[in-house]
Amino acid sequence: MGHKGHYGKYTGNAKWSKDHAHTRVTKENYKATERDDAAHIDYLKRDIIYDAHHGHSDKKMTSDEKHISKLAGDMKYDKKHHGSA
């Protein structure tokens, strides 16, 4: 499962994907999770820019922005609980 956008399909191990839903973030996999979330945020930002330049719906862009906020919140939580001291 992936996010379909104008830059193709995001196929990373995103938190909302079927594969990641059962993957607990631990100290051991924290760095990989952080990299994946950062890549997903970058992908969503590029999709928003594309939509803005091509007159696509504000509703879709707002959805992507909310998704970015959720990922950023997840990253902050994961860093606090699993990141290095």
JSON list of C-alpha atoms in Angstrom, two decimals, residues 27-80:
[
{"chain": "A", "resi": 27, "resn": "LYS", "atom": "CA", "xyz": [15.46, 1.85, 19.88]},
{"chain": "A", "resi": 28, "resn": "GLU", "atom": "CA", "xyz": [16.86, -0.57, 17.28]},
{"chain": "A", "resi": 29, "resn": "ASN", "atom": "CA", "xyz": [14.65, 0.48, 14.36]},
{"chain": "A", "resi": 30, "resn": "TYR", "atom": "CA", "xyz": [14.22, 4.14, 15.36]},
{"chain": "A", "resi": 31, "resn": "LYS", "atom": "CA", "xyz": [16.78, 5.52, 12.87]},
{"chain": "A", "resi": 32, "resn": "ALA", "atom": "CA", "xyz": [15.22, 3.65, 9.94]},
{"chain": "A", "resi": 33, "resn": "THR", "atom": "CA", "xyz": [11.76, 4.83, 10.97]},
{"chain": "A", "resi": 34, "resn": "GLU", "atom": "CA", "xyz": [12.99, 8.42, 11.29]},
{"chain": "A", "resi": 35, "resn": "ARG", "atom": "CA", "xyz": [14.56, 8.30, 7.80]},
{"chain": "A", "resi": 36, "resn": "ASP", "atom": "CA", "xyz": [11.38, 6.84, 6.31]},
{"chain": "A", "resi": 37, "resn": "ASP", "atom": "CA", "xyz": [9.13, 9.44, 7.94]},
{"chain": "A", "resi": 38, "resn": "ALA", "atom": "CA", "xyz": [11.43, 12.26, 6.74]},
{"chain": "A", "resi": 39, "resn": "ALA", "atom": "CA", "xyz": [11.35, 10.87, 3.19]},
{"chain": "A", "resi": 40, "resn": "HIS", "atom": "CA", "xyz": [7.56, 10.60, 3.35]},
{"chain": "A", "resi": 41, "resn": "ILE", "atom": "CA", "xyz": [7.25, 14.22, 4.50]},
{"chain": "A", "resi": 42, "resn": "ASP", "atom": "CA", "xyz": [9.53, 15.32, 1.65]},
{"chain": "A", "resi": 43, "resn": "TYR", "atom": "CA", "xyz": [7.38, 13.38, -0.82]},
{"chain": "A", "resi": 44, "resn": "LEU", "atom": "CA", "xyz": [4.17, 14.97, 0.49]},
{"chain": "A", "resi": 45, "resn": "LYS", "atom": "CA", "xyz": [5.70, 18.48, 0.32]},
{"chain": "A", "resi": 46, "resn": "ARG", "atom": "CA", "xyz": [6.68, 17.95, -3.31]},
{"chain": "A", "resi": 47, "resn": "ASP", "atom": "CA", "xyz": [3.16, 16.72, -4.06]},
{"chain": "A", "resi": 48, "resn": "ILE", "atom": "CA", "xyz": [1.65, 19.85, -2.45]},
{"chain": "A", "resi": 49, "resn": "ILE", "atom": "CA", "xyz": [3.95, 22.11, -4.51]},
{"chain": "A", "resi": 50, "resn": "TYR", "atom": "CA", "xyz": [2.97, 20.26, -7.69]},
{"chain": "A", "resi": 51, "resn": "ASP", "atom": "CA", "xyz": [-0.74, 20.58, -6.85]},
{"chain": "A", "resi": 52, "resn": "ALA", "atom": "CA", "xyz": [-0.35, 24.30, -6.08]},
{"chain": "A", "resi": 53, "resn": "HIS", "atom": "CA", "xyz": [1.33, 24.95, -9.42]},
{"chain": "A", "resi": 54, "resn": "HIS", "atom": "CA", "xyz": [-1.21, 22.95, -11.41]},
{"chain": "A", "resi": 55, "resn": "GLY", "atom": "CA", "xyz": [-4.43, 24.29, -9.90]},
{"chain": "A", "resi": 56, "resn": "HIS", "atom": "CA", "xyz": [-5.38, 21.11, -8.10]},
{"chain": "A", "resi": 57, "resn": "SER", "atom": "CA", "xyz": [-7.79, 20.97, -5.19]},
{"chain": "A", "resi": 58, "resn": "ASP", "atom": "CA", "xyz": [-7.16, 22.73, -1.90]},
{"chain": "A", "resi": 59, "resn": "LYS", "atom": "CA", "xyz": [-8.89, 19.79, -0.23]},
{"chain": "A", "resi": 60, "resn": "LYS", "atom": "CA", "xyz": [-6.16, 17.40, -1.41]},
{"chain": "A", "resi": 61, "resn": "MET", "atom": "CA", "xyz": [-3.39, 19.80, -0.41]},
{"chain": "A", "resi": 62, "resn": "THR", "atom": "CA", "xyz": [-4.95, 20.28, 3.05]},
{"chain": "A", "resi": 63, "resn": "SER", "atom": "CA", "xyz": [-5.12, 16.51, 3.44]},
{"chain": "A", "resi": 64, "resn": "ASP", "atom": "CA", "xyz": [-1.42, 16.22, 2.56]},
{"chain": "A", "resi": 65, "resn": "GLU", "atom": "CA", "xyz": [-0.58, 19.03, 5.02]},
{"chain": "A", "resi": 66, "resn": "LYS", "atom": "CA", "xyz": [-2.49, 17.27, 7.81]},
{"chain": "A", "resi": 67, "resn": "HIS", "atom": "CA", "xyz": [-0.62, 14.07, 6.96]},
{"chain": "A", "resi": 68, "resn": "ILE", "atom": "CA", "xyz": [2.70, 15.95, 7.25]},
{"chain": "A", "resi": 69, "resn": "SER", "atom": "CA", "xyz": [1.65, 17.27, 10.68]},
{"chain": "A", "resi": 70, "resn": "LYS", "atom": "CA", "xyz": [0.77, 13.77, 11.84]},
{"chain": "A", "resi": 71, "resn": "LEU", "atom": "CA", "xyz": [4.10, 12.36, 10.63]},
{"chain": "A", "resi": 72, "resn": "ALA", "atom": "CA", "xyz": [5.98, 15.22, 12.31]},
{"chain": "A", "resi": 73, "resn": "GLY", "atom": "CA", "xyz": [4.12, 14.51, 15.56]},
{"chain": "A", "resi": 74, "resn": "ASP", "atom": "CA", "xyz": [4.95, 10.83, 15.27]},
{"chain": "A", "resi": 75, "resn": "MET", "atom": "CA", "xyz": [8.61, 11.67, 14.69]},
{"chain": "A", "resi": 76, "resn": "LYS", "atom": "CA", "xyz": [8.68, 13.92, 17.78]},
{"chain": "A", "resi": 77, "resn": "TYR", "atom": "CA", "xyz": [7.06, 11.18, 19.90]},
{"chain": "A", "resi": 78, "resn": "ASP", "atom": "CA", "xyz": [9.40, 8.50, 18.56]},
{"chain": "A", "resi": 79, "resn": "LYS", "atom": "CA", "xyz": [12.46, 10.69, 19.17]},
{"chain": "A", "resi": 80, "resn": "LYS", "atom": "CA", "xyz": [11.40, 11.34, 22.75]}
]
